[in-house]
């Protein structure tokens, strides 16, 4: 069914059945569209489900409540990792998640989420908005009838939780460690027995000794997970994710049929939520770090320069392999690398130089 | 006239006269409100006027075009620095500027714009959204019948343009240098003949030798100003502004009379524009830096550690004086300092540690 025919059907019947088309059936009453937003998040999880919920409300407000969005936790409508397919096929209108979850469809998606030694929060969003990232992403997603939008980045993550000190690569070999994504590939190459576990299973696995360590996000969400109760050392910095970037996607056929103002309103809603959520990570991470150390006696440990350089060397290898998987991934990789190069040069005399001077003058010593 | 009476008047007449009240007279036709947004920016200036314009369009879209905003360049309706008063008194409904322009009314406003050795882009916004900053700001602004919103930060600025090398404090003494705000106070204490000039006068002054040097923003806007034609050395990092934070304000009585959804829509519009504009600075700064060096032969110079420590020491003194001006300023200063302390600690193991490791592994050497 093409869009025009679909719209005529909607007009005639006040509703529409999702048939052979990939377009879903928003319940239409008095011009109000009802969207289902499936997410990859547990119900009410802070910084994740809460953000999807706020995004839904922003979309409603910004469209004069002509688009209403109902948010579903992982598993409520479809399992977490089927969210993309659900939107692609029209079972849901939108998803909220992280693009690397769709790596199985195209390795290119990795570049729109978290890349080891990649881009920091604002750098990553800047690449997508202004550096050609969105255009590459649109090409990749359009193959699946999806239009994607970037949301918040978590900011620089922590390296993870261990029960023994890690000084050199040998100390990592054979450890069972939870780390998803490209970072996990890097550790695997270095001899780590990398495992991936859904959020709810990580704490019990660490408590029982089924895994030796885990990374999660940063001080805020890691404190919520109470890892400090079952792990002693908290390593930094998280080379593997200078930020996990969240995203949402909308059924492309549906998107193309919205009015110009509705599309602008949705874009504005995503950009606002990205900003607000990034700032929440920033504020709560710094506050939680203090609590973890002062109240829970967490011992912070810095990855040695030797380890950080090993991680970097292996990251280059893994990214080069990944980036050459297929034409679309190569395009994303090349665009990302170009922006990365400029960002590293600018950070050296901008953010890095400032933070270094500030730390020397105002840090605790 | 109280709000209820005002609304009754509006309902009865379809328009409202600005009388003894501080409230302006939005032209009301078919429920559409017409807002005038005065700005402190030259017409069509990129990264400044362009952002005000985009914000106006976002507000219109997000309110289903029930609020329409007309943007005025500096001087078109009122002179730049009278923007705040215009909104306070109801001559305009909104302004777009930088809070330190209103320092004459309360020193507290300085903390909502750029503070030497202060907070980086996301840290600053995080303080305002989640660290108590907005609450203090609201108290200060309410005294003037204004409600303020944070917009983008420029990100870490550059130290500025010189025609001689600056290695120690002695090299600065007696130099005529343009730097507004608290950073200018710091330089003044160190013996610099600090001057402040509106944007349009800076280039001619530097070209004629009327001033010896200037700071402006960062590679993007500095390249637009063509300072590379009349100055040789470009110093980093900009200790004085780890980001200038833009802001907009709305007449508070008008704000209080908007519907809940209209207020939410305006908040979402400001947050979206903040995000998008920060990313534009991020992307264009890194790209322009490359052009300045490769194409225009600009010579980058790093402020020595000795200078950076002198700047820091003097910054502490200036901030402590400023922060004790009056009760409101002290409240802002205390809240800012608490957030700053946590942010410095988190940056040390987060952003700073990551950027340092990335620069070592992926920088140009």
XYZ file of C-alpha atoms in Angstrom:
730
model
C 0.000 0.000 0.000
C 1.529 3.310 -0.889
C 1.349 6.339 1.360
C -1.415 8.113 -0.547
C -3.580 5.062 -0.634
C -2.881 4.525 3.057
C -3.909 8.059 3.864
C -7.112 7.682 1.833
C -7.874 4.495 3.731
C -7.306 6.225 7.017
C -9.527 9.090 5.985
C -12.284 6.753 4.884
C -12.341 4.401 7.828
C -10.840 6.399 10.652
C -8.447 3.545 11.212
C -6.041 1.461 9.175
C -4.951 -2.126 9.210
C -1.288 -2.992 8.977
C -1.281 -5.277 6.005
C 1.412 -6.188 3.558
C 2.758 -2.669 4.023
C 5.461 -1.984 6.558
C 3.372 0.773 8.032
C 1.632 0.307 11.349
C -1.879 1.296 12.250
C -1.998 4.366 14.447
C -5.409 4.696 15.973
C -6.740 7.869 14.489
C -9.426 9.870 16.226
C -9.994 13.545 15.586
C -6.612 13.803 13.882
C -4.774 12.357 16.884
C -2.134 9.745 16.142
C -1.333 7.102 18.740
C 2.250 5.847 18.612
C 3.649 2.843 20.411
C 7.277 3.307 21.471
C 9.040 0.033 22.255
C 12.232 0.266 24.286
C 15.188 -1.892 25.191
C 14.896 -0.854 28.859
C 13.527 -2.360 32.034
C 10.429 -0.587 33.346
C 11.218 2.626 35.275
C 15.005 2.287 34.936
C 16.502 5.730 35.628
C 18.488 7.344 32.822
C 17.002 4.863 30.341
C 13.257 4.174 30.572
C 12.778 7.550 32.265
C 14.304 9.243 29.230
C 12.033 7.385 26.787
C 9.081 8.482 28.860
C 10.143 12.107 28.886
C 10.722 11.992 25.135
C 7.185 10.696 24.627
C 5.759 13.571 26.644
C 7.914 16.097 24.759
C 6.600 14.790 21.433
C 3.011 15.047 22.655
C 3.492 18.609 23.886
C 5.381 19.756 20.787
C 2.711 18.399 18.439
C -0.125 20.036 20.355
C -0.971 16.486 21.575
C -1.785 15.457 18.015
C 0.805 12.683 18.388
C 0.530 10.674 21.575
C 3.199 8.160 22.429
C 2.743 5.149 24.717
C 6.014 3.736 26.015
C 6.612 0.004 26.471
C 9.360 -1.524 28.609
C 11.479 -4.318 27.171
C 9.376 -7.444 26.742
C 6.022 -5.737 27.189
C 5.254 -5.646 23.482
C 8.362 -7.221 21.955
C 11.659 -8.440 23.442
C 14.292 -5.704 23.828
C 16.424 -6.651 20.866
C 13.436 -6.989 18.514
C 12.555 -3.315 18.933
C 14.174 -2.300 15.652
C 12.363 -5.001 13.683
C 9.084 -4.054 15.311
C 9.444 -0.488 14.029
C 10.778 -1.584 10.674
C 7.729 -3.806 10.163
C 5.193 -1.452 11.659
C 4.325 -3.398 14.815
C 5.375 -0.273 16.708
C 5.852 3.273 15.460
C 9.024 4.114 17.429
C 11.830 2.545 19.410
C 14.200 3.893 22.072
C 17.511 2.079 22.509
C 21.151 2.014 21.403
C 22.135 1.446 17.787
C 24.822 -1.183 18.484
C 21.994 -3.524 19.418
C 21.265 -3.735 15.669
C 24.829 -4.694 14.737
C 23.512 -8.010 13.420
C 21.767 -6.103 10.588
C 24.700 -3.847 9.720
C 28.004 -3.267 11.456
C 27.572 0.382 10.458
C 25.157 0.847 13.392
C 28.101 0.556 15.806
C 29.283 4.011 14.816
C 26.064 5.654 15.966
C 26.426 4.357 19.530
C 29.671 3.764 21.458
C 33.101 3.414 19.848
C 36.239 2.581 21.901
C 38.591 5.569 21.998
C 35.972 7.304 19.869
C 34.106 10.567 20.403
C 33.008 12.210 23.648
C 29.388 13.208 24.224
C 29.261 16.529 22.353
C 31.763 15.369 19.731
C 29.605 12.364 18.910
C 26.414 14.383 18.580
C 28.302 17.033 16.612
C 29.423 14.384 14.114
C 25.839 13.245 13.670
C 24.265 16.718 13.381
C 27.045 18.570 11.551
C 29.725 16.134 10.435
C 27.826 13.951 7.975
C 26.901 11.247 10.496
C 23.138 11.633 10.097
C 23.334 11.303 6.317
C 25.236 8.008 6.513
C 22.909 6.778 9.233
C 19.831 7.687 7.168
C 21.169 5.641 4.254
C 21.782 2.618 6.431
C 18.457 2.818 8.288
C 16.384 3.531 5.201
C 17.212 0.032 3.974
C 15.151 -1.178 6.920
C 12.358 1.408 6.616
C 13.572 3.251 9.711
C 14.582 6.873 10.362
C 16.934 7.257 13.333
C 17.613 10.131 15.748
C 20.448 10.557 18.168
C 19.628 11.101 21.828
C 21.871 11.565 24.876
C 25.339 10.220 25.439
C 26.126 8.811 28.877
C 29.422 10.703 28.829
C 32.745 8.986 29.485
C 32.114 5.647 31.142
C 34.081 3.915 33.872
C 36.412 1.045 33.028
C 34.607 -1.395 35.275
C 34.569 -3.379 38.494
C 37.175 -5.994 39.506
C 38.046 -7.937 42.609
C 41.749 -7.991 41.883
C 44.112 -5.301 40.720
C 44.800 -5.114 37.004
C 48.213 -3.740 36.108
C 49.124 -5.352 32.813
C 47.534 -7.379 30.044
C 48.559 -10.637 31.737
C 46.301 -9.774 34.667
C 43.330 -9.714 32.294
C 43.932 -13.021 30.534
C 41.340 -15.652 31.327
C 39.145 -13.302 33.386
C 35.433 -13.668 32.807
C 34.342 -10.092 32.193
C 31.064 -8.628 31.010
C 31.471 -6.050 28.251
C 29.236 -5.781 25.144
C 29.993 -4.138 21.827
C 33.284 -3.288 20.166
C 35.007 -2.812 23.532
C 34.217 -6.454 24.266
C 35.886 -7.456 20.977
C 38.998 -5.578 22.055
C 39.151 -7.382 25.396
C 38.518 -10.742 23.702
C 41.543 -10.164 21.477
C 43.571 -9.535 24.610
C 42.645 -12.898 26.100
C 39.629 -11.976 28.227
C 36.729 -14.433 28.369
C 34.170 -11.793 27.414
C 30.550 -12.447 28.287
C 27.440 -10.442 27.594
C 24.563 -10.457 30.046
C 21.340 -8.468 30.187
C 21.263 -5.851 32.948
C 19.220 -7.854 35.416
C 21.675 -10.763 35.446
C 24.909 -8.871 35.998
C 24.766 -8.348 39.760
C 23.931 -11.987 40.638
C 26.651 -13.236 38.271
C 29.226 -10.965 39.903
C 28.043 -11.868 43.417
C 28.211 -15.615 42.760
C 31.591 -15.428 41.047
C 30.138 -16.618 37.739
C 31.915 -13.559 36.293
C 35.079 -11.926 37.646
C 34.165 -8.390 36.732
C 31.890 -6.117 34.744
C 31.582 -2.704 33.276
C 28.203 -1.006 33.186
C 27.960 2.760 32.653
C 29.324 5.253 35.145
C 29.059 6.198 38.817
C 25.334 7.042 38.739
C 23.922 3.872 37.165
C 26.664 1.654 38.632
C 25.733 2.829 42.110
C 22.095 1.997 41.393
C 23.239 -1.511 40.464
C 25.052 -1.760 43.841
C 28.172 -3.315 42.319
C 30.182 -1.800 45.184
C 28.742 -4.533 47.409
C 30.393 -7.324 45.452
C 33.441 -5.752 43.811
C 36.355 -3.935 45.333
C 38.135 -1.953 42.626
C 36.557 0.548 40.260
C 38.807 1.215 37.259
C 39.039 4.341 35.096
C 38.893 5.618 32.438
C 36.462 3.639 30.279
C 38.442 3.459 27.058
C 35.688 1.297 25.562
C 32.922 3.902 25.639
C 33.662 7.611 25.845
C 29.882 7.650 25.826
C 27.108 5.260 24.922
C 24.857 7.218 22.656
C 21.155 6.476 22.921
C 18.859 6.759 19.948
C 15.301 6.449 18.822
C 13.899 5.428 15.500
C 10.596 5.873 13.731
C 8.969 3.887 10.969
C 10.198 5.705 7.875
C 7.039 5.430 5.837
C 5.133 6.912 8.732
C 7.789 9.639 9.143
C 7.600 10.575 5.480
C 3.836 11.006 5.817
C 3.955 13.416 8.748
C 3.553 17.152 8.199
C 6.684 19.307 8.050
C 5.845 20.850 11.429
C 5.282 17.436 13.009
C 8.662 16.291 11.766
C 10.287 19.455 13.120
C 8.494 19.027 16.440
C 9.774 15.459 16.774
C 13.314 16.556 15.905
C 13.142 19.317 18.493
C 11.836 16.843 21.080
C 14.745 14.453 20.446
C 17.339 17.238 20.605
C 15.895 18.591 23.844
C 15.785 15.182 25.480
C 19.368 14.491 24.338
C 20.560 17.666 26.018
C 18.622 17.214 29.230
C 19.571 13.565 29.644
C 23.276 14.221 28.966
C 23.207 16.831 31.692
C 21.515 14.411 34.069
C 24.347 11.913 33.512
C 26.888 14.685 34.029
C 25.344 15.878 37.290
C 24.488 12.512 38.802
C 27.785 10.893 37.831
C 29.823 13.513 39.637
C 27.582 13.390 42.679
C 27.463 9.567 42.785
C 31.230 9.282 42.441
C 31.592 11.212 45.683
C 29.049 8.969 47.429
C 30.663 5.770 46.142
C 34.027 6.778 47.539
C 32.971 8.544 50.747
C 30.062 6.343 51.787
C 30.667 2.970 50.169
C 34.449 2.880 50.421
C 34.944 2.105 46.740
C 38.607 2.007 45.737
C 39.302 3.861 42.516
C 42.103 2.519 40.349
C 43.575 4.012 37.199
C 44.352 1.757 34.252
C 48.125 1.897 33.753
C 49.557 3.675 30.718
C 50.770 0.278 29.503
C 47.220 -1.086 29.569
C 45.709 2.036 27.991
C 48.189 1.785 25.102
C 47.463 -1.919 24.628
C 43.739 -1.155 24.562
C 44.378 1.570 21.975
C 46.494 -0.653 19.729
C 43.919 -3.419 19.747
C 41.092 -0.902 19.233
C 42.729 0.271 16.000
C 42.892 -3.314 14.733
C 39.311 -4.134 15.679
C 37.940 -0.898 14.168
C 39.853 -1.373 10.914
C 38.422 -4.887 10.527
C 34.930 -3.758 11.452
C 35.104 -0.709 9.202
C 35.760 -2.847 6.176
C 32.857 -5.244 6.636
C 30.778 -3.823 3.772
C 30.248 -0.637 1.762
C 27.810 1.010 4.183
C 29.987 0.306 7.200
C 33.042 1.596 5.374
C 31.216 4.828 4.638
C 30.257 5.272 8.292
C 33.761 4.349 9.447
C 35.458 6.792 7.062
C 33.168 9.662 8.006
C 33.622 8.870 11.698
C 37.432 8.687 11.388
C 37.655 12.057 9.639
C 35.628 13.733 12.335
C 37.580 11.885 15.027
C 40.880 13.199 13.681
C 39.743 16.839 13.788
C 38.143 16.335 17.204
C 41.336 14.938 18.718
C 43.313 17.960 17.458
C 40.768 20.450 18.770
C 40.418 18.661 22.128
C 44.174 18.885 22.621
C 44.130 22.673 22.738
C 40.521 22.982 23.922
C 38.887 20.575 26.380
C 41.971 18.566 27.295
C 44.206 21.596 27.841
C 41.540 23.366 29.882
C 40.688 20.328 32.023
C 44.351 19.672 32.673
C 45.006 23.263 33.785
C 41.843 23.296 35.915
C 42.728 19.998 37.553
C 46.214 21.240 38.408
C 44.906 24.457 39.913
C 41.592 23.344 41.451
C 41.813 19.552 41.874
C 42.242 17.911 45.251
C 45.896 17.199 44.506
C -2.989 44.726 36.746
C -2.913 41.213 38.045
C -2.742 38.213 35.735
C -6.426 37.315 36.000
C -7.541 40.786 35.260
C -5.099 40.916 32.370
C -6.482 37.712 30.927
C -10.029 38.991 31.242
C -8.998 42.156 29.459
C -7.422 40.154 26.697
C -10.474 37.963 26.374
C -12.756 40.954 26.220
C -10.868 43.096 23.787
C -8.740 40.692 21.808
C -5.753 42.824 22.626
C -4.150 44.303 25.699
C -2.482 47.554 26.450
C 0.749 47.678 28.384
C -0.184 49.994 31.149
C 1.197 50.379 34.614
C 1.880 46.640 34.530
C 5.233 45.358 33.386
C 3.493 43.149 30.903
C 3.711 43.801 27.207
C 0.946 43.651 24.669
C 1.164 40.575 22.481
C -1.028 41.050 19.467
C -3.668 38.433 19.878
C -5.582 37.173 16.885
C -7.357 33.841 16.886
C -5.444 32.777 19.968
C -2.089 33.473 18.343
C 0.447 35.323 20.460
C 3.063 37.490 18.766
C 6.335 37.761 20.699
C 9.168 40.145 20.006
C 12.583 38.681 20.803
C 15.301 41.293 21.195
C 18.875 40.084 20.953
C 22.355 41.305 21.739
C 23.600 40.141 18.332
C 24.407 41.735 15.011
C 21.999 40.759 12.238
C 22.729 37.346 10.732
C 25.814 36.670 12.879
C 26.485 32.920 12.733
C 26.335 31.028 16.015
C 24.577 33.999 17.628
C 21.738 35.629 15.694
C 21.260 32.388 13.752
C 20.617 30.567 17.015
C 18.044 33.116 18.178
C 16.298 32.692 14.867
C 16.227 28.918 15.098
C 14.925 29.140 18.656
C 12.072 31.370 17.472
C 11.090 28.837 14.831
C 11.288 25.970 17.328
C 8.945 27.799 19.689
C 6.475 28.422 16.881
C 6.530 24.780 15.791
C 6.297 23.397 19.320
C 3.294 25.577 20.162
C 1.414 24.619 17.011
C 2.239 28.157 15.792
C 0.112 29.641 18.582
C 3.204 31.571 19.701
C 5.033 33.374 16.938
C 8.342 35.022 17.642
C 9.867 37.864 15.651
C 13.604 38.273 16.188
C 15.323 41.664 16.348
C 19.047 42.272 15.921
C 20.856 44.491 18.396
C 19.713 48.072 17.981
C 16.690 47.317 15.825
C 14.228 47.676 18.692
C 16.513 48.485 21.630
C 20.302 48.677 22.020
C 21.964 45.310 22.779
C 22.544 45.862 26.462
C 19.014 47.144 27.068
C 17.510 43.810 26.047
C 17.003 42.652 29.604
C 15.255 45.850 30.639
C 13.055 45.703 27.570
C 11.784 42.265 28.611
C 11.576 43.191 32.261
C 9.374 46.169 31.388
C 7.345 44.467 28.692
C 8.670 46.352 25.647
C 9.634 42.955 24.285
C 8.486 39.505 25.362
C 11.853 37.721 25.101
C 15.585 38.335 24.849
C 18.492 36.225 23.585
C 21.943 37.077 24.941
C 24.452 36.242 27.658
C 23.674 36.781 31.336
C 26.942 38.548 32.188
C 25.663 41.484 30.191
C 23.295 42.135 33.130
C 26.070 42.194 35.751
C 25.214 45.818 36.468
C 21.896 44.650 37.952
C 23.314 41.775 39.976
C 26.757 40.216 40.031
C 24.949 36.883 40.438
C 24.233 36.871 36.690
C 27.931 36.200 36.021
C 27.522 32.626 37.229
C 24.958 31.829 34.538
C 27.324 32.736 31.698
C 31.113 32.294 31.625
C 33.303 31.859 34.701
C 37.131 31.677 34.490
C 38.343 28.164 35.344
C 34.658 27.329 35.792
C 32.497 24.658 34.213
C 32.721 23.144 30.738
C 29.706 23.110 28.408
C 27.834 20.085 29.759
C 28.950 20.718 33.325
C 27.540 24.235 33.209
C 24.189 23.165 31.804
C 24.113 20.243 34.254
C 24.548 22.665 37.151
C 21.642 24.746 35.898
C 19.267 21.838 35.124
C 20.208 19.458 37.948
C 22.550 21.152 40.402
C 20.360 23.930 41.766
C 21.518 26.602 39.319
C 18.078 27.259 37.811
C 16.504 27.777 41.237
C 19.061 30.431 42.220
C 18.757 32.044 38.793
C 14.948 32.129 39.057
C 15.200 33.940 42.386
C 17.577 36.530 40.989
C 15.644 37.091 37.746
C 12.234 37.185 39.386
C 13.259 40.419 41.107
C 13.275 41.915 37.621
C 10.114 40.179 36.359
C 12.151 37.859 34.105
C 12.342 34.080 33.782
C 15.644 32.877 32.280
C 16.611 29.768 30.320
C 20.029 28.446 29.548
C 20.977 27.885 25.909
C 24.198 26.632 24.320
C 27.721 26.963 25.591
C 30.404 27.881 23.082
C 32.638 25.185 24.577
C 36.175 25.901 25.737
C 37.335 29.173 24.222
C 40.756 30.137 22.928
C 43.056 32.321 25.009
C 43.290 34.988 22.344
C 45.337 36.694 19.643
C 48.691 38.443 20.189
C 51.430 39.870 18.064
C 54.189 38.976 20.490
C 54.902 35.852 22.465
C 53.615 35.757 26.023
C 55.667 33.608 28.361
C 55.248 35.147 31.776
C 53.125 37.705 33.560
C 55.678 40.430 32.807
C 54.966 39.996 29.100
C 51.327 40.896 29.733
C 51.842 44.040 31.796
C 50.747 47.183 30.029
C 49.321 45.354 27.009
C 46.053 46.732 25.733
C 43.893 43.635 25.494
C 40.187 43.188 24.857
C 38.500 40.780 27.276
C 35.072 41.339 28.855
C 33.650 39.793 32.021
C 35.375 38.210 34.999
C 38.315 37.071 32.869
C 38.973 40.730 32.092
C 39.046 41.477 35.835
C 41.666 38.765 36.279
C 43.886 40.239 33.562
C 43.429 43.738 34.968
C 44.726 42.543 38.339
C 47.759 41.180 36.534
C 48.587 44.560 35.024
C 46.873 44.326 31.643
C 45.178 47.447 30.280
C 41.892 45.668 29.702
C 39.460 47.189 27.240
C 36.004 46.135 26.186
C 34.803 46.739 22.651
C 31.652 45.676 20.829
C 32.219 42.986 18.204
C 32.277 45.278 15.203
C 35.098 47.432 16.577
C 37.538 44.709 17.528
C 39.094 43.972 14.143
C 39.799 47.630 13.223
C 41.261 48.262 16.687
C 43.588 45.294 16.355
C 44.526 46.215 12.778
C 45.359 49.832 13.704
C 47.306 48.853 16.819
C 44.800 50.623 19.083
C 44.765 47.341 20.993
C 47.614 44.828 21.239
C 45.482 41.741 21.333
C 42.025 40.294 21.817
C 40.148 37.179 22.718
C 36.858 36.456 21.023
C 35.381 32.948 21.109
C 37.045 30.013 19.410
C 38.370 28.920 16.023
C 34.989 29.102 14.221
C 33.918 32.631 15.138
C 37.486 33.922 15.342
C 38.087 32.799 11.764
C 34.934 34.628 10.689
C 36.375 37.750 12.312
C 39.581 37.284 10.264
C 41.855 38.057 13.214
C 44.510 35.854 11.571
C 45.112 38.714 9.137
C 46.275 41.104 11.825
C 47.615 38.895 14.624
C 50.295 36.264 14.590
C 49.937 34.086 17.663
C 46.825 32.263 18.786
C 47.068 31.223 22.444
C 45.375 28.305 24.221
C 43.641 27.313 26.377
C 41.094 30.006 27.217
C 41.241 29.880 31.009
C 38.788 32.773 31.147
C 35.840 31.021 29.551
C 35.552 27.247 29.462
C 32.387 28.213 27.638
C 30.263 31.298 27.241
C 26.761 30.181 28.007
C 23.992 31.847 26.031
C 20.572 32.392 27.498
C 17.142 33.703 26.758
C 14.642 35.274 29.054
C 10.922 35.863 28.987
C 8.748 38.407 30.752
C 7.805 36.528 33.923
C 4.249 37.770 34.207
C 3.676 36.654 30.638
C 5.363 33.303 31.352
C 3.193 32.691 34.386
C 0.110 33.246 32.261
C 0.970 30.702 29.576
C -0.625 27.270 29.604
C 1.333 24.367 31.090
C 1.854 22.874 27.633
C 3.059 26.195 26.226
C 5.594 26.494 29.027
C 6.752 22.915 28.408
C 6.988 23.575 24.680
C 9.164 26.639 25.246
C 11.404 24.706 27.645
C 11.782 21.921 25.107
C 12.598 24.475 22.391
C 15.349 26.039 24.530
C 16.846 22.669 25.446
C 16.847 21.529 21.824
C 18.456 24.720 20.593
C 21.070 24.509 23.365
C 22.042 21.020 22.262
C 22.099 21.758 18.549
C 24.060 24.982 18.913
C 26.645 23.419 21.242
C 27.206 20.750 18.649
C 27.602 23.348 15.919
C 30.346 25.049 17.955
C 31.984 21.668 18.551
C 31.959 20.697 14.870
C 32.880 24.058 13.363
C 35.581 24.810 15.935
C 37.463 21.622 15.153
C 37.095 22.136 11.427
C 38.057 25.823 11.554
C 41.116 25.111 13.689
C 42.454 22.941 10.909
C 41.797 25.656 8.308
C 43.363 28.401 10.433
C 46.579 26.437 10.774
C 46.786 24.787 7.348
C 45.443 27.610 5.187
C 46.054 30.805 7.127
C 49.370 29.855 8.743
C 48.203 30.749 12.247
C 50.799 29.941 14.906
C 49.322 28.196 17.913
C 50.959 28.872 21.264
C 50.268 27.266 24.608
C 50.082 29.443 27.725
C 52.953 28.351 29.977
C 52.216 26.484 33.195
C 53.533 29.494 35.066
C 50.961 31.744 33.400
C 48.118 29.269 33.821
C 48.840 29.038 37.546
C 48.992 32.827 37.867
C 45.660 33.102 36.071
C 44.221 30.491 38.450
C 45.488 32.197 41.580
C 44.080 35.552 40.512
C 40.806 33.924 39.420
C 40.297 32.578 42.956
C 40.764 36.083 44.383
C 38.451 37.759 41.886
C 35.718 35.130 42.321
C 35.872 35.294 46.113
C 35.420 39.077 45.988
C 32.650 38.853 43.409
C 30.892 36.017 45.245
C 30.559 38.114 48.364
C 28.994 41.164 46.723
C 25.494 40.551 48.121
C 23.244 37.765 49.392
C 21.936 36.647 45.994
C 25.406 36.546 44.477
C 26.738 34.606 47.433
C 23.994 32.024 46.984
C 24.842 31.617 43.297
C 28.572 31.495 44.044
C 28.192 28.846 46.781
C 25.970 26.641 44.646
C 28.344 27.018 41.699
C 31.419 26.218 43.829
C 29.866 23.025 45.226
C 29.033 21.776 41.761
C 32.453 22.837 40.502
C 34.208 20.778 43.181
C 32.341 17.593 42.263
C 32.795 18.272 38.550
C 36.560 18.663 38.883
C 36.800 15.323 40.713
C 34.645 13.504 38.170
C 36.453 15.083 35.202
C 39.759 13.848 36.570
C 38.775 10.195 36.194
C 36.270 10.766 33.385
C 36.719 13.355 30.614
C 40.269 14.400 31.448
C 41.588 10.854 31.853
C 39.889 9.724 28.658
C 41.017 12.717 26.584
C 44.573 12.347 27.828
C 44.696 8.631 26.946
C 43.077 9.289 23.544
C 45.480 12.110 22.773
C 48.476 9.932 23.623
C 47.261 7.078 21.458
C 45.538 8.910 18.587
C 46.946 12.456 18.596
C 49.344 13.668 15.944
C 52.286 13.380 18.352
